[in-house]
PDB file of C-alpha atoms in Angstrom:
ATOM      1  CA  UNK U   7     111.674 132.783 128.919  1.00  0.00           C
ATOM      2  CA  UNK U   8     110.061 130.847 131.030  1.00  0.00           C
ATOM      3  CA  UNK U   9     111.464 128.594 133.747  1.00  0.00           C
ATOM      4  CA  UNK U  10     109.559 126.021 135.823  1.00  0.00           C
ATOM      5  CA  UNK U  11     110.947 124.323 138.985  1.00  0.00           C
ATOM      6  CA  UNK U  12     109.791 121.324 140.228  1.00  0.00           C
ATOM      7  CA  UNK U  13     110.684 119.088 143.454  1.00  0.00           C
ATOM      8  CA  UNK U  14     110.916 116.635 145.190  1.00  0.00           C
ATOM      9  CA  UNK U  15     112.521 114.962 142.240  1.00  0.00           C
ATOM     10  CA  UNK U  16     111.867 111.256 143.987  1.00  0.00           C
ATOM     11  CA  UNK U  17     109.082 110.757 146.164  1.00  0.00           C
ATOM     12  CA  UNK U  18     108.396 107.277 148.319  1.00  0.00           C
ATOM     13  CA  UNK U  19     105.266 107.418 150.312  1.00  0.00           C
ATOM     14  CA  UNK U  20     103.065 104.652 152.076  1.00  0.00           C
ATOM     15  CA  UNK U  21     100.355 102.947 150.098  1.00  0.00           C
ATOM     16  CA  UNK U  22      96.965 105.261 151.809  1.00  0.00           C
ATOM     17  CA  UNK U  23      99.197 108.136 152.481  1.00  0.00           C
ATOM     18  CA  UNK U  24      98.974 111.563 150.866  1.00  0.00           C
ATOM     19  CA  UNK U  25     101.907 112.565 148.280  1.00  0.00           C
ATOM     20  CA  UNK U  26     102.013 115.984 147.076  1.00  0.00           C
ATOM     21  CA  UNK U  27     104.523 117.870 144.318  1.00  0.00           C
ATOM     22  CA  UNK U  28     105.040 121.407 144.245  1.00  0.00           C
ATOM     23  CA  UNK U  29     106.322 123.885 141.313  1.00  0.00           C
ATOM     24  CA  UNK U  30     107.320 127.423 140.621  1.00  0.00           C
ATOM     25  CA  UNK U  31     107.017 129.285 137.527  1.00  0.00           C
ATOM     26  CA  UNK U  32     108.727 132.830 136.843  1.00  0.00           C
ATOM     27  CA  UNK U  33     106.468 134.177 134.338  1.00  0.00           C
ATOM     28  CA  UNK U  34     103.746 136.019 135.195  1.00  0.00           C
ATOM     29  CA  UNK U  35     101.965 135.938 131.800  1.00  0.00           C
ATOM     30  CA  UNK U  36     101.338 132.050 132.145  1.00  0.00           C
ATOM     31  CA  UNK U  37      97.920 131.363 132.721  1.00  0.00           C
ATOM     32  CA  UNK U  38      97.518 127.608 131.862  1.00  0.00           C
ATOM     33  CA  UNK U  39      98.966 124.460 134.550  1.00  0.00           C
ATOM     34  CA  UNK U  40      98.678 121.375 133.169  1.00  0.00           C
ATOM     35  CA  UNK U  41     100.261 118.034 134.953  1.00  0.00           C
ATOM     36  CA  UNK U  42     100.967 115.096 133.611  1.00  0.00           C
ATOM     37  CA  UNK U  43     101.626 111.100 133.983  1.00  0.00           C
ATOM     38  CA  UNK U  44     104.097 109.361 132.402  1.00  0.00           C
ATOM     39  CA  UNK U  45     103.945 105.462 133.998  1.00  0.00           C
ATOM     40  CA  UNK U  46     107.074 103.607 132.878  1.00  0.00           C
ATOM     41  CA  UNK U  47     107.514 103.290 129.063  1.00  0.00           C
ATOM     42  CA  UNK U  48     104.204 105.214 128.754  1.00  0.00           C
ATOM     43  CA  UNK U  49     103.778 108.541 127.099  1.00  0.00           C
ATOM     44  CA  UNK U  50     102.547 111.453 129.006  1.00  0.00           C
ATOM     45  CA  UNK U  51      98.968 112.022 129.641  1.00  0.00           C
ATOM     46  CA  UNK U  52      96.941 115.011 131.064  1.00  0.00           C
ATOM     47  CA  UNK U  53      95.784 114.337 134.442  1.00  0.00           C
ATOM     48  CA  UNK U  54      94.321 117.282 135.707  1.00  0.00           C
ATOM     49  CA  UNK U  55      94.955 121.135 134.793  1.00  0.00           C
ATOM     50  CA  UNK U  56      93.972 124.463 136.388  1.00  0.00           C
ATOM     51  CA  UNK U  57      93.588 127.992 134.976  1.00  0.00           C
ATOM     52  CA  UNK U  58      94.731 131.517 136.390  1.00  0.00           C
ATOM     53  CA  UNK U  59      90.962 132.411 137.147  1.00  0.00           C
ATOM     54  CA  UNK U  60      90.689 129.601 139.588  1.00  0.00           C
ATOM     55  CA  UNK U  61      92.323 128.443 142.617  1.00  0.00           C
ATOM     56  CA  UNK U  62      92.044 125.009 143.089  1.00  0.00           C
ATOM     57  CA  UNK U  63      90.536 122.021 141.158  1.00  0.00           C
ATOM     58  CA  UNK U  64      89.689 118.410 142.301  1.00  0.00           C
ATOM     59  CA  UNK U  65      88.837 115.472 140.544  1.00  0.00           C
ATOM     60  CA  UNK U  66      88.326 112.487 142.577  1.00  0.00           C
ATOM     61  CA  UNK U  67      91.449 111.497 144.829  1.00  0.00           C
ATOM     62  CA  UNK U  68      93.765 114.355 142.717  1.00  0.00           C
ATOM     63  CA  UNK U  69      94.106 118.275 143.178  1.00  0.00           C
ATOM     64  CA  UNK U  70      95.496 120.938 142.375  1.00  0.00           C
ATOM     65  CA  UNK U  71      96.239 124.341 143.758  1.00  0.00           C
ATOM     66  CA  UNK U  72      97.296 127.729 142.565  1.00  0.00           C
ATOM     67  CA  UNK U  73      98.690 130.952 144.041  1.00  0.00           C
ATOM     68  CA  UNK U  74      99.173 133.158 141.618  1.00  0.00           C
ATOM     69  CA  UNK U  75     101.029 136.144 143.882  1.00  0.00           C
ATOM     70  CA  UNK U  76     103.410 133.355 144.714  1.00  0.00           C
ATOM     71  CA  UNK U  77     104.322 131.859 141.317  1.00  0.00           C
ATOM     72  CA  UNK U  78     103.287 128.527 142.916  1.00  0.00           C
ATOM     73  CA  UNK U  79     100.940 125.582 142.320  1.00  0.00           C
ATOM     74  CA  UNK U  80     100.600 121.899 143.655  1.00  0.00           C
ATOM     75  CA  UNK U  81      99.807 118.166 142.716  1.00  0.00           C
ATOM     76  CA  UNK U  82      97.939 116.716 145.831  1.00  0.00           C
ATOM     77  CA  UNK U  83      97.329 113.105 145.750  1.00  0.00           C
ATOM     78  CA  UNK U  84      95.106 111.483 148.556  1.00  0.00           C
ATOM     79  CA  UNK U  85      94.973 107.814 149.770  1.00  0.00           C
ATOM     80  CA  UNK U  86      97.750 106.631 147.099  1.00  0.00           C
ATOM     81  CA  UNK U  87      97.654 103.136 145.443  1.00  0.00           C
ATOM     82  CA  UNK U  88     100.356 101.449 143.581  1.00  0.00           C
ATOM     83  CA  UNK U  89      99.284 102.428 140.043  1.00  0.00           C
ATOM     84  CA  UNK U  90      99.805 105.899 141.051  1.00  0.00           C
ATOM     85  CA  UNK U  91     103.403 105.196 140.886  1.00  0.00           C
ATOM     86  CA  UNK U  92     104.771 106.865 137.927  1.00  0.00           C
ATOM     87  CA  UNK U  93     106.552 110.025 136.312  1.00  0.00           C
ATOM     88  CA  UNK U  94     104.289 113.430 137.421  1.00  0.00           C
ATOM     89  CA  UNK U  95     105.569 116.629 135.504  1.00  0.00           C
ATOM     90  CA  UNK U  96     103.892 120.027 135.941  1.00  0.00           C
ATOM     91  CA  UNK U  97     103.942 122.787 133.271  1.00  0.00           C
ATOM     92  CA  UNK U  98     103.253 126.215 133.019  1.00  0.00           C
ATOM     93  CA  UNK U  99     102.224 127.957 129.662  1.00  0.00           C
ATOM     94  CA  UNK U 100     101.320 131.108 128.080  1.00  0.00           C
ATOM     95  CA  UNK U 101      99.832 132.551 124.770  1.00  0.00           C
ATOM     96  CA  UNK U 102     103.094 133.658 123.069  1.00  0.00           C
ATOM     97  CA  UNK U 103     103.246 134.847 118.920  1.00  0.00           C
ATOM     98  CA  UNK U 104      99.735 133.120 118.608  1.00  0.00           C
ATOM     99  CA  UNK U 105     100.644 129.844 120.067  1.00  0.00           C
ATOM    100  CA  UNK U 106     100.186 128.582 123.905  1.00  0.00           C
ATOM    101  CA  UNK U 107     103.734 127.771 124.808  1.00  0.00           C
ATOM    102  CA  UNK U 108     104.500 124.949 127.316  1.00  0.00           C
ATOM    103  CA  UNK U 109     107.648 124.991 129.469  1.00  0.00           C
ATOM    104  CA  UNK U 110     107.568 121.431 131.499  1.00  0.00           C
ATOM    105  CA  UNK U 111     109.324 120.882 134.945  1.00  0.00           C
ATOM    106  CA  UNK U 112     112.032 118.390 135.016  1.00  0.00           C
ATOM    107  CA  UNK U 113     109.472 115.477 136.943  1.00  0.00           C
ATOM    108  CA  UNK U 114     109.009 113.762 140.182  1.00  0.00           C
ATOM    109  CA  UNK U 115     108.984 109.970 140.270  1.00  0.00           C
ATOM    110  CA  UNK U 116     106.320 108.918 142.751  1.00  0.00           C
ATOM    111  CA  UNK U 117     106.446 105.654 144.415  1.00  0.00           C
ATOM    112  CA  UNK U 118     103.975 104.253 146.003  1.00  0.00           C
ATOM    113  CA  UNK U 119     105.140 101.182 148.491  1.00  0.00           C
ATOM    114  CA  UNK U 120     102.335  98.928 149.364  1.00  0.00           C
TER     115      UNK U 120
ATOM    116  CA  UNK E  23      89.964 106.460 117.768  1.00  0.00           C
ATOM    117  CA  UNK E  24      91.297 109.729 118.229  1.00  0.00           C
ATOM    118  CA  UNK E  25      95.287 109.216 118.353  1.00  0.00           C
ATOM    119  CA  UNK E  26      98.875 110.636 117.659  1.00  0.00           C
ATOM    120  CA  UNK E  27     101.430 108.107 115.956  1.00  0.00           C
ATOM    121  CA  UNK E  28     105.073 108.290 115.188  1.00  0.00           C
ATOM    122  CA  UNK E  29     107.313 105.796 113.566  1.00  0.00           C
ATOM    123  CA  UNK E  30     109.458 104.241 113.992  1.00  0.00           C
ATOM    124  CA  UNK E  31     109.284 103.567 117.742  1.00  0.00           C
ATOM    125  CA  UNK E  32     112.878 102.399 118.397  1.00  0.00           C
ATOM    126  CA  UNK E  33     115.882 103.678 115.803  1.00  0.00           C
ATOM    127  CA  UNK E  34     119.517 102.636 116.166  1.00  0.00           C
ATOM    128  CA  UNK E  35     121.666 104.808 113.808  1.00  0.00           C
ATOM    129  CA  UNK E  36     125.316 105.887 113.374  1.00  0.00           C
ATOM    130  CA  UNK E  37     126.506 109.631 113.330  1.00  0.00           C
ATOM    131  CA  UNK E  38     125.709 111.976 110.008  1.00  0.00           C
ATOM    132  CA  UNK E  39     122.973 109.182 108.884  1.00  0.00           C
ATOM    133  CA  UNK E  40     120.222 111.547 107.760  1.00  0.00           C
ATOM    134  CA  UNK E  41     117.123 109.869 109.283  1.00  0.00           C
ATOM    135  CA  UNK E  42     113.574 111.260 109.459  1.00  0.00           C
ATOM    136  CA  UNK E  43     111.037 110.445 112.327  1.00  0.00           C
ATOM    137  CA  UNK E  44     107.288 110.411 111.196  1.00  0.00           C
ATOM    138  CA  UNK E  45     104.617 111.823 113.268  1.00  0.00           C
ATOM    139  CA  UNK E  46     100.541 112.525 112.368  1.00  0.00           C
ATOM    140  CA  UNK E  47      97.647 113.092 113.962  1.00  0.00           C
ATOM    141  CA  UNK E  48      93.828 112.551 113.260  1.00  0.00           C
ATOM    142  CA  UNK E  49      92.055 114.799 115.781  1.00  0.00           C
ATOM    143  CA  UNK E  50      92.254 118.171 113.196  1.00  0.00           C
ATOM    144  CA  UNK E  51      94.748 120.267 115.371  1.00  0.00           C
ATOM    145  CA  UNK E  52      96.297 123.219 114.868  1.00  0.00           C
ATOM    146  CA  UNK E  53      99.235 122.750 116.758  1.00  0.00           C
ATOM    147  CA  UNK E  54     102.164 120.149 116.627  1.00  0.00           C
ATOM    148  CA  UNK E  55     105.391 119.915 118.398  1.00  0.00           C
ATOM    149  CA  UNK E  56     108.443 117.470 119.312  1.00  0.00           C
ATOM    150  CA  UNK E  57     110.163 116.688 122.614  1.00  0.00           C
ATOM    151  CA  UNK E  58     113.286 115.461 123.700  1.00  0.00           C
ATOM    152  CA  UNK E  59     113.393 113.523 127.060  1.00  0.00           C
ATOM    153  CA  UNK E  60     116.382 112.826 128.749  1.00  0.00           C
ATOM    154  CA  UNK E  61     117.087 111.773 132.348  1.00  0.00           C
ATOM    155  CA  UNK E  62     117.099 114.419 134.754  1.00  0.00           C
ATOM    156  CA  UNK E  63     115.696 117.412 132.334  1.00  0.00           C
ATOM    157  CA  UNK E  64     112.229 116.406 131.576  1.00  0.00           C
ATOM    158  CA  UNK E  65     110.477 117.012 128.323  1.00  0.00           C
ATOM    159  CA  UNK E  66     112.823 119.950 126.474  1.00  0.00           C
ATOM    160  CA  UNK E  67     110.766 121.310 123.396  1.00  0.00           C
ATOM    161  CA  UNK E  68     112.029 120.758 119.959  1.00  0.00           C
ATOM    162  CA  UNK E  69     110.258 122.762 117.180  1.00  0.00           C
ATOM    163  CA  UNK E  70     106.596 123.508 117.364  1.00  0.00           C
ATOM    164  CA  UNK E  71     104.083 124.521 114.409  1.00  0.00           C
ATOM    165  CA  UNK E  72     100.807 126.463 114.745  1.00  0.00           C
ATOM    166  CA  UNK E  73      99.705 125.633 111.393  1.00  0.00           C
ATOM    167  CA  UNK E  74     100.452 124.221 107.921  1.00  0.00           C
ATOM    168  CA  UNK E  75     103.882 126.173 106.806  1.00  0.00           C
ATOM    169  CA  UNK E  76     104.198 127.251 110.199  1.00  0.00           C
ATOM    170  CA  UNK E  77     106.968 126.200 112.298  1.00  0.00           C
ATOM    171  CA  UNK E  78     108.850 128.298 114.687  1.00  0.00           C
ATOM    172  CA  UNK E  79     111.715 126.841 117.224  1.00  0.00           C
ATOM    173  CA  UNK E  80     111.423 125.670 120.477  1.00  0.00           C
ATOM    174  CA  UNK E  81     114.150 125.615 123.497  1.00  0.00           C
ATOM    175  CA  UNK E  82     116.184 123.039 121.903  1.00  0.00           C
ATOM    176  CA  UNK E  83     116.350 122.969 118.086  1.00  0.00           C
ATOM    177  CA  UNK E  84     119.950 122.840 117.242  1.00  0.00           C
ATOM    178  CA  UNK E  85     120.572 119.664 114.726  1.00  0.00           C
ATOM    179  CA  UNK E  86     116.844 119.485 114.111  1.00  0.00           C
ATOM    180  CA  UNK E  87     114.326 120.282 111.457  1.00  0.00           C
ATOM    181  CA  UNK E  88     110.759 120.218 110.712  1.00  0.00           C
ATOM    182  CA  UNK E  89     108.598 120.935 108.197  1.00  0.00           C
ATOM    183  CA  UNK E  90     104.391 120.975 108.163  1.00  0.00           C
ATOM    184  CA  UNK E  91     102.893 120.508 104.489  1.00  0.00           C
ATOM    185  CA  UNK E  92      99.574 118.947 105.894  1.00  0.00           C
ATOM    186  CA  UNK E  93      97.666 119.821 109.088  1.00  0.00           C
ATOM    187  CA  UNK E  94      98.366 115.862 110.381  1.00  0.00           C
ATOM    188  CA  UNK E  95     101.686 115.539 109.458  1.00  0.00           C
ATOM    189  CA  UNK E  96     104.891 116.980 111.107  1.00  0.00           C
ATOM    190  CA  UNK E  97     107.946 114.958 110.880  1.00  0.00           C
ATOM    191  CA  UNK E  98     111.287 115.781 112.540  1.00  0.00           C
ATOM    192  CA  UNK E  99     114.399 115.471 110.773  1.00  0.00           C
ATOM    193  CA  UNK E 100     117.787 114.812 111.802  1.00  0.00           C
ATOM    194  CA  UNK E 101     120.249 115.769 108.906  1.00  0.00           C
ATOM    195  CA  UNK E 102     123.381 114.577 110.849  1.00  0.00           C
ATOM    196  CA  UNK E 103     122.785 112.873 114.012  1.00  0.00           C
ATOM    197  CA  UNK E 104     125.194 112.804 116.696  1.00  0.00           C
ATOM    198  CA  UNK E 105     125.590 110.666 119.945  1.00  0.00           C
ATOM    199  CA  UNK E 106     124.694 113.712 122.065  1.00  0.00           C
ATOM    200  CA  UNK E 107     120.945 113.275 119.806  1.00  0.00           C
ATOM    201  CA  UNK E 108     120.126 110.297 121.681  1.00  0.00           C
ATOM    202  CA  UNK E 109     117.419 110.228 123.556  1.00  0.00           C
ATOM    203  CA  UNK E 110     113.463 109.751 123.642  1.00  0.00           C
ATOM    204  CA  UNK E 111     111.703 111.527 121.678  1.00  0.00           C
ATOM    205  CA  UNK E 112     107.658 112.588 121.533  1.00  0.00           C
ATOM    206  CA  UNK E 113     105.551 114.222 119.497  1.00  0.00           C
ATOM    207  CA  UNK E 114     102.527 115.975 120.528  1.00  0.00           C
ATOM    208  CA  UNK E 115      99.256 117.710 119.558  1.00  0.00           C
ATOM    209  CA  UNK E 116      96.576 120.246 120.652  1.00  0.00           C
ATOM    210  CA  UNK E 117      93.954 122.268 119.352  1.00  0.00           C
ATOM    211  CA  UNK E 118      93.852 125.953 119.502  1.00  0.00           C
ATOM    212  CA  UNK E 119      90.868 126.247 122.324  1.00  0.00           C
ATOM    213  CA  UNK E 120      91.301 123.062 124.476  1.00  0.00           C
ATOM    214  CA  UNK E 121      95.411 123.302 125.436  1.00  0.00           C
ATOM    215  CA  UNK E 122      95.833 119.972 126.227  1.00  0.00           C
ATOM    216  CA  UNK E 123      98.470 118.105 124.754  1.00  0.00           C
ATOM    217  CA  UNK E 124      97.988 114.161 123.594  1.00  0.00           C
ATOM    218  CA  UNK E 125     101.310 112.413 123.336  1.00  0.00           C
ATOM    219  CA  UNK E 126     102.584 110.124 120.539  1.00  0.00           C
ATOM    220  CA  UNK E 127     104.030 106.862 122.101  1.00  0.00           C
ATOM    221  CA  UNK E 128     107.634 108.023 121.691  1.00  0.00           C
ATOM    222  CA  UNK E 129     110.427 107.242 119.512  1.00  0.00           C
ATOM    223  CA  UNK E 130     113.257 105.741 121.421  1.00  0.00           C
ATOM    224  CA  UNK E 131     116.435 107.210 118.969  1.00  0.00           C
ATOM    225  CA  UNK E 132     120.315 105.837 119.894  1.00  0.00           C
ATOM    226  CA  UNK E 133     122.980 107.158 117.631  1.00  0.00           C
ATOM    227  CA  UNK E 134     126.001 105.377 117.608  1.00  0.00           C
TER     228      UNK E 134
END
């Protein structure tokens, strides 16, 4: 199946500085990359996702990148603030048996120090 | 407002208490599934469902079950919790063309 790696598992950076999380995936079949945030006692939510057929995304201060020959996509975050700090997980998933299957990394904690 | 629920939120049981954790959704999807969180591992899936009646397992579903009679409803069932069951738990939804997944707001499950 499929197996997603994830690191740093902690992360400190500056308030204003950049913080970015990287992950692997083995399968080549996934073709979905969801990442979410999880603040403290919060439930996961979407943040921003990319697809196979693209390469990188942005949406305001948050981006994404994918390399598809390397099994490898990114979480950039630019000019951090202290709500950023939180729980980021990436995910990789696939269309298995009818149903898009989602393997999650094991998370980063991000802290952002003002 | 469009929303995924589970109940109850915190649970504080003793081993081989049958117990049943609720979950529903109102947004009309297809697809269901549970998590376990634990420290360290991330979000470990449960049991998933694509449908009503359909329920296949996930990467963890030893000591679990689920069952999906109605398209908002999936509840996971514990017929014998043990200690090594405790943990946070969340249920989730998505629709079959957008795959994003909206979280419940976790059930927080200790089994004494």
């Amino acid at each position: 199946g499929e197996n997603v790696e994830q690191h740093p598992s902690t992360l400190s950076v500056q308030e204003g500085d950049s913080a970015v999380i990287k992950c692997t995936y083995s399968d080549s079949a996934s073709n979905y990359f969801p990442w979410y945030k999880q603040e403290l006692g919060k439930r996961p939510q979407l943040i921003i996702d990319i697809r196979s057929n693209v390469g990188e995304k942005k949406d305001q201060r948050i981006a994404v990148t994918l390399n598809k020959t390397a099994k490898h996509f990114s979480l950039h975050i630019t000019e951090t603030q202290p709500e950023d700090s939180a729980v980021y997980f990436c995910a990789a998933s696939k269309r298995s048996g009818g149903y898009q299957k989602v393997t999650f990394g094991i998370g980063t904690k991000l802290q952002v120090i003002p | 407002e469009a929303q995924v629920t589970q109940n109850p939120r915190y649970l504080i049981t003793v081993t081989g208490k049958k117990l049943t954790v609720t979950c529903s959704q109102n947004m009309n999807h297809e697809y269901m599934s549970w998590y376990r969180q634990d420290p360290g591992l991330g979000l470990r899936q449960i049991y998933y469902s694509m449908n009503v009646e359909v329920t296949d397992k996930g990467d963890v579903p030893e000591g679990y079950k689920v069952s999906r009679k109605e398209k908002r409803n999936f509840p996971l069932i514990l017929e014998s919790p043990s200690p090594n069951q405790t943990s946070l738990y969340f249920c989730a939804s998505s629709s079959e063309l957008y795959n994003e997944q909206f979280f419940g707001p976790g059930t927080r499950l200790t089994v004494l």
